[in-house]
PDB file of C-alpha atoms in Angstrom:
ATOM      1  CA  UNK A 241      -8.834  73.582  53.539  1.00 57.00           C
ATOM      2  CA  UNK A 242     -10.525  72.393  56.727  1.00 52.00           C
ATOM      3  CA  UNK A 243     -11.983  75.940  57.962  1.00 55.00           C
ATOM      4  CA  UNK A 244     -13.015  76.666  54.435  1.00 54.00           C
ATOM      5  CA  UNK A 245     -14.939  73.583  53.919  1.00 54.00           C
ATOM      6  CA  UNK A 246     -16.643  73.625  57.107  1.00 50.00           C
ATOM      7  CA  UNK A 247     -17.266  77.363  57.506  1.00 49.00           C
ATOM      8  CA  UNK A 248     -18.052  78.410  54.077  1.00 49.00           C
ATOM      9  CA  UNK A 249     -19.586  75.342  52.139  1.00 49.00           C
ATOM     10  CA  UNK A 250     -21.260  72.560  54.417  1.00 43.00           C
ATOM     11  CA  UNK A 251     -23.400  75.590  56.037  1.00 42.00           C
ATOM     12  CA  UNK A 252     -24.378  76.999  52.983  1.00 47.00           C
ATOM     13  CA  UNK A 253     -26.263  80.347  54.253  1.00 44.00           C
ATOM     14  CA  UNK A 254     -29.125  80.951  52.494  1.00 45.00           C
ATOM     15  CA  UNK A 255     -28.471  83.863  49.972  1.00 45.00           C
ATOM     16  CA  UNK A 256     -30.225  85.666  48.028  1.00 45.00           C
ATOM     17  CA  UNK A 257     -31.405  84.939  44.154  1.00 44.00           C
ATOM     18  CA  UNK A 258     -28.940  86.728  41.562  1.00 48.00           C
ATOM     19  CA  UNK A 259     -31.146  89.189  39.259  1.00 48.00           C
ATOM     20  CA  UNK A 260     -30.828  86.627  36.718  1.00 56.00           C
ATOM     21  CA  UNK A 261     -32.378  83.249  37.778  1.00 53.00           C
ATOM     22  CA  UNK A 262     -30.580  80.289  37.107  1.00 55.00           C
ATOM     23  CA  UNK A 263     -32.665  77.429  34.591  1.00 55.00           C
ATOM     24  CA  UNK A 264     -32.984  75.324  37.678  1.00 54.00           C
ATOM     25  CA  UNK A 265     -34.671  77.931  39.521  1.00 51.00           C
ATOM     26  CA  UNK A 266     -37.151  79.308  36.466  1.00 56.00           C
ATOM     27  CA  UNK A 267     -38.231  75.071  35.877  1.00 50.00           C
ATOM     28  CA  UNK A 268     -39.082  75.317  39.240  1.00 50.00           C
ATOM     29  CA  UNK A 269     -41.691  77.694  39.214  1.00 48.00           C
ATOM     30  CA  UNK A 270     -43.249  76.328  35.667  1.00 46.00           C
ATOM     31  CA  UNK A 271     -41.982  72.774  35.767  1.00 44.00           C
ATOM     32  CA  UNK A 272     -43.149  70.320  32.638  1.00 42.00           C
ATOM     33  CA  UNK A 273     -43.855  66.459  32.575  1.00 42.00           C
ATOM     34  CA  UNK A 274     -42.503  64.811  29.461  1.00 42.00           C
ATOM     35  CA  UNK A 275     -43.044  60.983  28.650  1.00 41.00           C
ATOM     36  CA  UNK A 276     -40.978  58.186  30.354  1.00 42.00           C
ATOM     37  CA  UNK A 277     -38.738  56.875  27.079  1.00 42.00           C
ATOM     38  CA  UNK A 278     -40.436  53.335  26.432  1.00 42.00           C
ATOM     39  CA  UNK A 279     -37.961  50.552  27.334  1.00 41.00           C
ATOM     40  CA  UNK A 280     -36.763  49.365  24.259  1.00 40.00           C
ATOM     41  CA  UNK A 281     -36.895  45.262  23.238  1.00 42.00           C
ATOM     42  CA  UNK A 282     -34.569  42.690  24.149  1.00 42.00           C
ATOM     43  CA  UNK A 283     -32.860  41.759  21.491  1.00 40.00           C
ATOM     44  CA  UNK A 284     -34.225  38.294  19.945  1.00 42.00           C
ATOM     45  CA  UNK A 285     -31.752  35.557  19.060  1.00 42.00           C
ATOM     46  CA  UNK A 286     -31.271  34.528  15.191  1.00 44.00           C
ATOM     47  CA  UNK A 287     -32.417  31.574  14.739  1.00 41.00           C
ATOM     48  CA  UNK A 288     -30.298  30.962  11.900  1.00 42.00           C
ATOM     49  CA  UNK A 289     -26.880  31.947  13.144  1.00 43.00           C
ATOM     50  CA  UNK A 290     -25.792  29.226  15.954  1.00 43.00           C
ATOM     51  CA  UNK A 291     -23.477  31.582  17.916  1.00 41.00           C
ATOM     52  CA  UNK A 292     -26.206  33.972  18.753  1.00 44.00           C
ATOM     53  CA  UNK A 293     -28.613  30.736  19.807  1.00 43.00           C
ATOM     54  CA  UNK A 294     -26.030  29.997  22.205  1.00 42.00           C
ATOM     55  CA  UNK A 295     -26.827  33.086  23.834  1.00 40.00           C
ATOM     56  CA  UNK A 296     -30.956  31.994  24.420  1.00 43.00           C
ATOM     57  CA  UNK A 297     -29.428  27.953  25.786  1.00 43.00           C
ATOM     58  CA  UNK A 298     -28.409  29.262  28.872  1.00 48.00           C
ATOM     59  CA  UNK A 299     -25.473  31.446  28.209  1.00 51.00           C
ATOM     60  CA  UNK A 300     -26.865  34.879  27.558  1.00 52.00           C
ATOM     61  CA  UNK A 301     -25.751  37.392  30.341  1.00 49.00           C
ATOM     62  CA  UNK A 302     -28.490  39.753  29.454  1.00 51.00           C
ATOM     63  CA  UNK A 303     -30.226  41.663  33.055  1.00 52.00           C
ATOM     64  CA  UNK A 304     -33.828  42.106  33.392  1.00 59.00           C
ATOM     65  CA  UNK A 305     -34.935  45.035  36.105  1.00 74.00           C
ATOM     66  CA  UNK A 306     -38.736  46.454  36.800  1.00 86.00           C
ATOM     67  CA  UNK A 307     -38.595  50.060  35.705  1.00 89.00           C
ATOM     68  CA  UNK A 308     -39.709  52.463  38.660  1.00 89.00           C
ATOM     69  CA  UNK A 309     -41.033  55.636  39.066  1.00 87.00           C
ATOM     70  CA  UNK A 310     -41.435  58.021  42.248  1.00 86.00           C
ATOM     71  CA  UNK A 311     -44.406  57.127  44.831  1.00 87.00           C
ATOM     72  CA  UNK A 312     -44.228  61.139  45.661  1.00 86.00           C
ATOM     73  CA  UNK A 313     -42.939  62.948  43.079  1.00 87.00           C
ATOM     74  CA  UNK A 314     -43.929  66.528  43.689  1.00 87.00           C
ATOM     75  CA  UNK A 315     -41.911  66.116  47.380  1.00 89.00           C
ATOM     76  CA  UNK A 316     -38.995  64.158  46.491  1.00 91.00           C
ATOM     77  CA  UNK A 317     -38.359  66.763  43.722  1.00 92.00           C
ATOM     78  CA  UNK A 318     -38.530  69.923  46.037  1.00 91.00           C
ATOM     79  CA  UNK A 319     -36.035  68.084  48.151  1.00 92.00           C
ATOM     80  CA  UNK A 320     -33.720  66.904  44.762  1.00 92.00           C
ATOM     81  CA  UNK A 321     -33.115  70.436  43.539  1.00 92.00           C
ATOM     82  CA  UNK A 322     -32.657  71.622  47.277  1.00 93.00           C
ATOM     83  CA  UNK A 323     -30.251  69.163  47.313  1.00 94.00           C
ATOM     84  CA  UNK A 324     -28.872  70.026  43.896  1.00 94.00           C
ATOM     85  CA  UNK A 325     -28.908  73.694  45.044  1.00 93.00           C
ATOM     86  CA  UNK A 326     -26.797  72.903  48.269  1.00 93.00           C
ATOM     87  CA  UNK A 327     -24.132  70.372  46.396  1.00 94.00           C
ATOM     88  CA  UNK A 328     -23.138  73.165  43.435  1.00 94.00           C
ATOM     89  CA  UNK A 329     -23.360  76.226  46.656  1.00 94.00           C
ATOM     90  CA  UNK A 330     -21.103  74.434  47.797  1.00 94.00           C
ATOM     91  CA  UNK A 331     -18.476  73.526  44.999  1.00 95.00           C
ATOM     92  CA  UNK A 332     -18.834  77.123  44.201  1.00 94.00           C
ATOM     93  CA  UNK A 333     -17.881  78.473  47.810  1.00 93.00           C
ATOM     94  CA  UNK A 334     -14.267  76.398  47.205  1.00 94.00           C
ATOM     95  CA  UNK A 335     -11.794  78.815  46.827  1.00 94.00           C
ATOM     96  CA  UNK A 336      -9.404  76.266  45.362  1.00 95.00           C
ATOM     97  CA  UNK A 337     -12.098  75.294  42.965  1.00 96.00           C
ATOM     98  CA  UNK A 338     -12.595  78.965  41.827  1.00 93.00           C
ATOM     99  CA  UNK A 339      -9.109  78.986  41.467  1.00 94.00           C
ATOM    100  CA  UNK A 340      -8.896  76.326  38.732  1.00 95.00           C
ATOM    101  CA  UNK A 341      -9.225  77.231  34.624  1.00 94.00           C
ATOM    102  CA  UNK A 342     -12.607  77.995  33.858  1.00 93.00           C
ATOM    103  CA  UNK A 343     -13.360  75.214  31.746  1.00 94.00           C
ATOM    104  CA  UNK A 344     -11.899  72.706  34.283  1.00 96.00           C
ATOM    105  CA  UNK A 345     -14.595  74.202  36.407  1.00 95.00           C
ATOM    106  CA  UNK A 346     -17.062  73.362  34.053  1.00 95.00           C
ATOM    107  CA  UNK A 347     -15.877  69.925  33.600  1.00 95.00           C
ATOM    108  CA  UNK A 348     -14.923  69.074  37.383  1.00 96.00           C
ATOM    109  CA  UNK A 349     -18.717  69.578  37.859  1.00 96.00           C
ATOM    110  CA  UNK A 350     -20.527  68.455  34.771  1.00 95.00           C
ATOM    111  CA  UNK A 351     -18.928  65.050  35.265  1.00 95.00           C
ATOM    112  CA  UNK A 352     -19.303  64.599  39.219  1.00 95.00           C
ATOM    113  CA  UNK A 353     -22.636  66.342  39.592  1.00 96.00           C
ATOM    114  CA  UNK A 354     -24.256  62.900  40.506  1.00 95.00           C
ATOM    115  CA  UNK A 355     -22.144  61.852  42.989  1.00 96.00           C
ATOM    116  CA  UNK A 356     -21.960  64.872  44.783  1.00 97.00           C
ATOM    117  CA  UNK A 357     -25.483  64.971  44.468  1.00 96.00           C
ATOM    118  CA  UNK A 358     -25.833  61.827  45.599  1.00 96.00           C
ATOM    119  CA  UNK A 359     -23.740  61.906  48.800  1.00 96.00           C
ATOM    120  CA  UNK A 360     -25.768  64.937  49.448  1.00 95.00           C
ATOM    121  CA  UNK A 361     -28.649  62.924  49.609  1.00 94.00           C
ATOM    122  CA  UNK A 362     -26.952  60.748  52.906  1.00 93.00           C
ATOM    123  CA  UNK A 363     -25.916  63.507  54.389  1.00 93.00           C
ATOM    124  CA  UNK A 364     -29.362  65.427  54.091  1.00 90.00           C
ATOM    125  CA  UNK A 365     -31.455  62.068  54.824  1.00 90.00           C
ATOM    126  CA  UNK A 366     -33.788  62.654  52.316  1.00 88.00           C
ATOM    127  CA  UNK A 367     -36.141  59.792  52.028  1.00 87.00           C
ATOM    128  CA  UNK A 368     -37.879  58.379  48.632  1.00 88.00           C
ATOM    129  CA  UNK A 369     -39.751  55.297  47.834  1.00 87.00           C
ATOM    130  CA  UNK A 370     -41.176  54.219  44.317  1.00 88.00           C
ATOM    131  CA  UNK A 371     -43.651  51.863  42.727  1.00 88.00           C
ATOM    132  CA  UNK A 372     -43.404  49.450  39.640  1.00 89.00           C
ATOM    133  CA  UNK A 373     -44.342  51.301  35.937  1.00 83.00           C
ATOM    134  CA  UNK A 374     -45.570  48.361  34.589  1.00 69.00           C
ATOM    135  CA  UNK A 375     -42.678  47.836  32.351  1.00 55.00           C
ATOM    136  CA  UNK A 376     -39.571  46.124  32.434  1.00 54.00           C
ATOM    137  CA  UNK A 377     -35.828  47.310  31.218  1.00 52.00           C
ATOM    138  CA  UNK A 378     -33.243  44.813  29.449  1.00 52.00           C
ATOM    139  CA  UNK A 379     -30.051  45.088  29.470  1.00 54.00           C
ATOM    140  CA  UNK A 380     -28.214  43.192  26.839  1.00 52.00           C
ATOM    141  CA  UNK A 381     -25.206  41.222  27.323  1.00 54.00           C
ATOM    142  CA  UNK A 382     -21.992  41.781  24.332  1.00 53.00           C
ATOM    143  CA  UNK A 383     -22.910  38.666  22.639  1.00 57.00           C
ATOM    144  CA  UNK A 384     -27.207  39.989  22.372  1.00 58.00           C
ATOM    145  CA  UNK A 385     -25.674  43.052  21.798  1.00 52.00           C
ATOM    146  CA  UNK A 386     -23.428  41.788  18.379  1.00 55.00           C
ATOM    147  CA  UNK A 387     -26.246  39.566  17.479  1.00 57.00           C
ATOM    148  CA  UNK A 388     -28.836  42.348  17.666  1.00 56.00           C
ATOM    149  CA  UNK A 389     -26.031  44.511  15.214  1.00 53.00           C
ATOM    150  CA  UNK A 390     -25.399  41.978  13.148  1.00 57.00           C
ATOM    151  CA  UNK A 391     -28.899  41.582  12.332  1.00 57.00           C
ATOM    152  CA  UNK A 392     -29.157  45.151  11.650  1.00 52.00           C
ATOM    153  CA  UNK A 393     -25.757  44.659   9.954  1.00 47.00           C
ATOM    154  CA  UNK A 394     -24.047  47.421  11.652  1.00 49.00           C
ATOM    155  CA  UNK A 395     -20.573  48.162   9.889  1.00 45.00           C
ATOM    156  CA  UNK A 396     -19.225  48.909  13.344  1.00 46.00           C
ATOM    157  CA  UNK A 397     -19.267  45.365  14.590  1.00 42.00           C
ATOM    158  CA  UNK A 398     -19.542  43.523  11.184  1.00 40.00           C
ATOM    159  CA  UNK A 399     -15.936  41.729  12.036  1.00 43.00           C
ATOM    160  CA  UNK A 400     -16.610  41.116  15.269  1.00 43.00           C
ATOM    161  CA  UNK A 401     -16.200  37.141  16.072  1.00 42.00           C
ATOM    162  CA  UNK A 402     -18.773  36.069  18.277  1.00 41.00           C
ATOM    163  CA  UNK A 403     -16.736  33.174  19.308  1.00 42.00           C
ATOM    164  CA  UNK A 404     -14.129  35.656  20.766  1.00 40.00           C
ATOM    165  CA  UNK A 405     -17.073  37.828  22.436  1.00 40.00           C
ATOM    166  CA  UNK A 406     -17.573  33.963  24.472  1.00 40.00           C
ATOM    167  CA  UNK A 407     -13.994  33.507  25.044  1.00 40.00           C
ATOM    168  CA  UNK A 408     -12.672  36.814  26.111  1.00 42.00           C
ATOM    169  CA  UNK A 409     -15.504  38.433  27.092  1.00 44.00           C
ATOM    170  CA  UNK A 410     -14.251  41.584  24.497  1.00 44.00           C
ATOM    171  CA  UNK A 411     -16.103  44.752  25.387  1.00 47.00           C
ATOM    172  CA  UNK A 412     -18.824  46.033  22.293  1.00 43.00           C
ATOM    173  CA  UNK A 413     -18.019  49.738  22.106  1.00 46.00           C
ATOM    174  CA  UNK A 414     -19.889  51.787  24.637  1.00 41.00           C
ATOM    175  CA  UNK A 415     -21.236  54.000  23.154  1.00 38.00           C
ATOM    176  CA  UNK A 416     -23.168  51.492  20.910  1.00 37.00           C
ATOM    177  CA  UNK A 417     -24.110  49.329  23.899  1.00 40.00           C
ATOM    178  CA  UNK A 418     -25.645  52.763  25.996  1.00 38.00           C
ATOM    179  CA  UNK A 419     -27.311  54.016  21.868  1.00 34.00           C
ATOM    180  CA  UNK A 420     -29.070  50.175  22.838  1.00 38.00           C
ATOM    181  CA  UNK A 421     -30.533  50.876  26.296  1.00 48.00           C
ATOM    182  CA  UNK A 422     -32.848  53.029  28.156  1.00 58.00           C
ATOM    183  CA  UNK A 423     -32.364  55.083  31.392  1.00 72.00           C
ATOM    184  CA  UNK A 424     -35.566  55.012  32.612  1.00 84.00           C
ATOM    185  CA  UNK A 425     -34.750  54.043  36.520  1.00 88.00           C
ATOM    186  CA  UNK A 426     -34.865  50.349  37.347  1.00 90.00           C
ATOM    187  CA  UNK A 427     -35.186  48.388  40.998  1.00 91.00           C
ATOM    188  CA  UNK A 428     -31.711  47.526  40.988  1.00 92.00           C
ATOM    189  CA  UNK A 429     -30.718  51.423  39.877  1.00 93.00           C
ATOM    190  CA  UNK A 430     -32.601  52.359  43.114  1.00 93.00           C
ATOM    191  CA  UNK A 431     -31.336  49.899  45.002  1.00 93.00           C
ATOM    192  CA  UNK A 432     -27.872  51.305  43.974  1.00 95.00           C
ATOM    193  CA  UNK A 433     -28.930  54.688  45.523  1.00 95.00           C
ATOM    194  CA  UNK A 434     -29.954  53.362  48.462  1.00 94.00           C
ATOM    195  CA  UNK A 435     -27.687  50.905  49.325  1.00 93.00           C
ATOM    196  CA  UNK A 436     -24.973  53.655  49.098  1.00 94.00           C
ATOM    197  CA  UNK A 437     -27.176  56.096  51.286  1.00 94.00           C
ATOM    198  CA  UNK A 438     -27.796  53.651  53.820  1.00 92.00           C
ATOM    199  CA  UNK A 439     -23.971  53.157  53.853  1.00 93.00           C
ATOM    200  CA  UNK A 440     -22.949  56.361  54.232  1.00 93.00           C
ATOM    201  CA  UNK A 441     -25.800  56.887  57.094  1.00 90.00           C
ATOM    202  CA  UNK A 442     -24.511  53.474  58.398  1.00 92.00           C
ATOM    203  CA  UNK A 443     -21.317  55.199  59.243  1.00 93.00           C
ATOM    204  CA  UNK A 444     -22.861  58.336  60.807  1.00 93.00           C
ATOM    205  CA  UNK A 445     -20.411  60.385  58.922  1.00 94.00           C
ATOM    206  CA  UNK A 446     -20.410  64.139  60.378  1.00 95.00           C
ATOM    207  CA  UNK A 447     -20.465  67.083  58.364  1.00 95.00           C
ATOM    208  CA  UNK A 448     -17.143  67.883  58.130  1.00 96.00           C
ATOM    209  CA  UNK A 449     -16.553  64.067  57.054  1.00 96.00           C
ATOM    210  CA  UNK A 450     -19.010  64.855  53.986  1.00 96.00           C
ATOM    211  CA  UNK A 451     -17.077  68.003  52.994  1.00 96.00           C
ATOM    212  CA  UNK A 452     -13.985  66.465  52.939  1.00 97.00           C
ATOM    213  CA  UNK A 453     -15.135  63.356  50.666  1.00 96.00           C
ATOM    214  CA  UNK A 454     -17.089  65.982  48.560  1.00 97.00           C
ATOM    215  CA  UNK A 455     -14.207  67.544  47.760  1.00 97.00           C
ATOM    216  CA  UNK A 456     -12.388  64.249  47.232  1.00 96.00           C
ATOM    217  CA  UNK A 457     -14.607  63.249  44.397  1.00 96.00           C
ATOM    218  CA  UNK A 458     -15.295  66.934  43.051  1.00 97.00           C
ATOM    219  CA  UNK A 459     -11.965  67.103  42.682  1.00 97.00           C
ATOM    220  CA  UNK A 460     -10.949  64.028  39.834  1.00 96.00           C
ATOM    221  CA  UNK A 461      -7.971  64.306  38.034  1.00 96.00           C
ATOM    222  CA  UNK A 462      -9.051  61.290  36.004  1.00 94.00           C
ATOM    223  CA  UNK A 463     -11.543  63.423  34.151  1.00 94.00           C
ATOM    224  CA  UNK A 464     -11.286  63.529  30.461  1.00 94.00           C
ATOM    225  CA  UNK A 465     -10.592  66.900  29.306  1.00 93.00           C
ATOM    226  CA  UNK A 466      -8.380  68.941  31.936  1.00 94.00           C
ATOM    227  CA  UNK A 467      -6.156  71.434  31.394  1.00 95.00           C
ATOM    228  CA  UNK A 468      -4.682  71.451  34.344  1.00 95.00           C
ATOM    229  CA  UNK A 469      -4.798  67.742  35.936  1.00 94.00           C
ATOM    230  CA  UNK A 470      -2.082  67.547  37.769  1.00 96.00           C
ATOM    231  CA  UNK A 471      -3.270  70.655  39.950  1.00 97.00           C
ATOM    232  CA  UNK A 472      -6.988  68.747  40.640  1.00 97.00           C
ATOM    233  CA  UNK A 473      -4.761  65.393  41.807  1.00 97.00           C
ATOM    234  CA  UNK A 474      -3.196  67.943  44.235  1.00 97.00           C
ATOM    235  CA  UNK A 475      -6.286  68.756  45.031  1.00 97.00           C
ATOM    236  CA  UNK A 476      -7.571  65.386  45.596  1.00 97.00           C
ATOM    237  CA  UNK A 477      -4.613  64.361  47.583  1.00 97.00           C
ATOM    238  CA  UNK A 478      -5.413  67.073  50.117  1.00 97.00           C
ATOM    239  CA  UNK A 479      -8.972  66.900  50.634  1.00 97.00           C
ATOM    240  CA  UNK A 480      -8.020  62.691  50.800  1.00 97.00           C
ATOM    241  CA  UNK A 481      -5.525  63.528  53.531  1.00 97.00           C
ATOM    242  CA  UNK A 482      -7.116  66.119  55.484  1.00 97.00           C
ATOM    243  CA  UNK A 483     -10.404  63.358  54.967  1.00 97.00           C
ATOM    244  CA  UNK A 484      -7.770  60.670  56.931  1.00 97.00           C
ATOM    245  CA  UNK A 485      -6.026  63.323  59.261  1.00 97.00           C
ATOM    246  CA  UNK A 486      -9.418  64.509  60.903  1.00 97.00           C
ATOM    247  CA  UNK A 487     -11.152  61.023  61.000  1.00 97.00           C
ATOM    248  CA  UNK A 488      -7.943  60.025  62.897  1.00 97.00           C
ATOM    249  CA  UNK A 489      -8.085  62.361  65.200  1.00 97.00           C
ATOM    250  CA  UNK A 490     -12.096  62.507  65.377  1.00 97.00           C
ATOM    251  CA  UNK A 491     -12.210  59.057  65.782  1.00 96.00           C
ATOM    252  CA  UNK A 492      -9.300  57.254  67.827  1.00 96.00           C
ATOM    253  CA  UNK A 493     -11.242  54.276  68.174  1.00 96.00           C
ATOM    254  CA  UNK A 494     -11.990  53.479  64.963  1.00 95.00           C
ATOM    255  CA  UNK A 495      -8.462  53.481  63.340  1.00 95.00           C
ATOM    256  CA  UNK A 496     -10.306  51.746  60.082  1.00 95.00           C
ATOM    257  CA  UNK A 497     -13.152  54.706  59.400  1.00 96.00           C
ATOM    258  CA  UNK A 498     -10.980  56.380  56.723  1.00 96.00           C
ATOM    259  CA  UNK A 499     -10.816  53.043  54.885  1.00 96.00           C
ATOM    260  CA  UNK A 500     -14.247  52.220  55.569  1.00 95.00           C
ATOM    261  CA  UNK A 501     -15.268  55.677  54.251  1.00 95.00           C
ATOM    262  CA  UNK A 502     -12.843  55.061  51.100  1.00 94.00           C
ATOM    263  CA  UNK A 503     -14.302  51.461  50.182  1.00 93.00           C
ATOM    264  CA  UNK A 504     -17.859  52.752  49.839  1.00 91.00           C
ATOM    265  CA  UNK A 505     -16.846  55.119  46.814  1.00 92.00           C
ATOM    266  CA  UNK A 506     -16.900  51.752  44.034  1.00 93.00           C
ATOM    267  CA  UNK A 507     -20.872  52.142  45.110  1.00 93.00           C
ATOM    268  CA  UNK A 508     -21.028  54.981  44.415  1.00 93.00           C
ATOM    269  CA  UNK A 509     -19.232  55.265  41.044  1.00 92.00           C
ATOM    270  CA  UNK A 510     -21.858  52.151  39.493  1.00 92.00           C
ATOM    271  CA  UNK A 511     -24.306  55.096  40.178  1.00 94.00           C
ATOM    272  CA  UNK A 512     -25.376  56.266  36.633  1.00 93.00           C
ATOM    273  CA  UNK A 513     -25.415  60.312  36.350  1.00 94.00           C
ATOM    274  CA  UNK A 514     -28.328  59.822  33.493  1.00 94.00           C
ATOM    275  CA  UNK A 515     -30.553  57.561  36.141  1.00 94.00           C
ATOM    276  CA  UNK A 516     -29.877  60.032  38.997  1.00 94.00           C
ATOM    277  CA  UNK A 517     -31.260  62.889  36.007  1.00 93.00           C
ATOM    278  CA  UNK A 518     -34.733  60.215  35.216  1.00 93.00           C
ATOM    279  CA  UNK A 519     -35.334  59.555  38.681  1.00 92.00           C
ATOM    280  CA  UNK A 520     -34.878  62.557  40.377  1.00 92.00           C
ATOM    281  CA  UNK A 521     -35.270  65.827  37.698  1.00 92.00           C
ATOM    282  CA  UNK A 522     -36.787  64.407  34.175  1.00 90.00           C
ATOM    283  CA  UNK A 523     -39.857  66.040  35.099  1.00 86.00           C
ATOM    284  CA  UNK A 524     -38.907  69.279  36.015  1.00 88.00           C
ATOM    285  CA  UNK A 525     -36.057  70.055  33.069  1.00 89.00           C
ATOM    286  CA  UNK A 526     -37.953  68.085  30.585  1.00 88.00           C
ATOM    287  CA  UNK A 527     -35.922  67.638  27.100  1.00 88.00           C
ATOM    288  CA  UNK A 528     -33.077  70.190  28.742  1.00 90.00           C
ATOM    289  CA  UNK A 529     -29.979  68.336  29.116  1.00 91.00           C
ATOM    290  CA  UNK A 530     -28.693  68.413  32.845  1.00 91.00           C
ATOM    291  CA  UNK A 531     -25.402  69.621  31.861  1.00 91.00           C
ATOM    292  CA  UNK A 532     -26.760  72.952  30.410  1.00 91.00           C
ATOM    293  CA  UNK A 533     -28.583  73.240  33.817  1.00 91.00           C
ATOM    294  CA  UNK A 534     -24.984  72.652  35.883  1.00 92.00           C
ATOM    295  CA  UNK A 535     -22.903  74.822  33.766  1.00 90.00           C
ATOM    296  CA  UNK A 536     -26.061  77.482  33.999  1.00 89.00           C
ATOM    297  CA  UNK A 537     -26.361  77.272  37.990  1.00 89.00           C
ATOM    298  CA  UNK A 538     -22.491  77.474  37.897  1.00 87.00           C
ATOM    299  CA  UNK A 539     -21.998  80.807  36.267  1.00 82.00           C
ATOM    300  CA  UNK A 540     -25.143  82.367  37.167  1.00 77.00           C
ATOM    301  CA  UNK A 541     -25.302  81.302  40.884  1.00 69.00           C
ATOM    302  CA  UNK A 542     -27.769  79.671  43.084  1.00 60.00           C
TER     303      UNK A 542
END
């Protein structure tokens, strides 16, 4: 796996444009700037109901973040889709990954794209700074969240206690928490990004270091949807040893880089895939969603 990684992927030799451009490629040359997606309210107690007043006397959880934009846009876009470009060249070069069902292809990437995408922005160095919209993003703790559906009386939560929200801390469906929230990028969603960057750059990590842990996450057998998932934790497991076996060897004198490596991935993960799309592509793919541009790029080419 080593020589293909290195040889074939981390490279990635310019090539040549496939008759048929890829979506990516043909928003490039005629991008479009949609609206930001106002922040919606925060969701206002009930004065009448005493368990959601509890939430405004100190014990609501709810997180309040200035919404961002990019200081450069036009620049830090050419580099994104280079970057974007590069990351799915590179999945595509695998030979193990071409191996794999064609719809665990599909998945593999459509579900990992962002943090492939976003180690590839350590290991390229690619620098972005932002500046305030003007507007701020809530997000609302379970209990806001119940009140705010209770109020609207939602017959998904109608049974929900609110006193065992406040005990237990029981999770609100997410799917109805994320239908409740934005994804326009926040300060603390950039300071996500960067604080994992800065790791990763933090350890100098060399190229063949980033290949290995590229194919470490590309390769998750805890996807939803496999057909095959034992074969992708094989997969895993090898690019995770070969990952320890080289840094090992690389690296005598730091006998706790693979673990250091390894305990920078929980960063990572908190990184939302749909913040990554605002921040970095919104304004090139417009209303397209970013998983008919991956599963385009991935058949077509790059």
């Amino acid at each position: 796996m080593a020589d293909q990684l290195t040889d074939d992927c981390v490279r990635c030799p310019s090539k040549s444009l496939p008759p048929e451009k890829s979506i990516l490629y043909n928003l490039l040359i005629t991008p479009t700037v949609p609206a930001l997606p106002p922040s919606l309210p925060h969701a206002p107690a009930n004065p009448g109901d005493d368990r959601d007043v509890r939430y405004s006397r100190g014990q609501c959880r709810c997180a309040t973040s200035t919404t961002v934009t990019l200081r450069n846009p036009h620049s830090v876009h050419q580099h994104a889709c280079q970057t974007l470009l590069r990351t799915v060249r590179f999945v595509r070069n695998l030979a193990t990954f071409n191996d794999l069902d064609p719809g665990d292809r599909s998945v593999l990437l459509t579900s990992g794209w962002s943090d492939l995408f976003t180690l590839g922005l350590a290991q390229s160095r690619v620098q972005f700074s932002t500046v305030p919209t003007g507007g701020d993003r809530h997000r609302s703790c379970q209990g806001c969240v119940v009140a705010k559906l209770r109020g609207q009386q939602n017959s998904v939560l109608t049974d929900v206690s609110m006193e065992t929200v406040v005990a237990t801390d029981t999770e609100v469906p997410t799917e109805t928490v994320v239908a409740m929230e934005t994804d326009v990028p926040t300060e603390t969603d950039v300071g996500k990004i960067r604080g994992f960057v800065e790791r990763c750059q933090g350890l100098d990590l060399d190229m063949k270091e980033y290949s290995y842990l590229m194919a470490a996450l590309l390769f998750n057998p805890d996807v939803p949807g496999l057909a095959d998932g034992r074969q992708v934790e094989v997969l895993q497991n090898s690019a995770q040893q070969s990952l320890n076996e080289y840094t090992a060897a690389r690296y005598p004198l730091q006998p706790l880089r693979f673990a250091r490596i390894l305990l920078g991935l929980p960063a990572l993960r908190s990184i939302k895939a749909k913040v990554i799309t605002e921040l970095f592509f919104r304004p090139l793919i417009g209303a397209v969603d970013m998983e008919v541009i991956l599963t385009d790029m991935l058949l077509k080419g790059c």
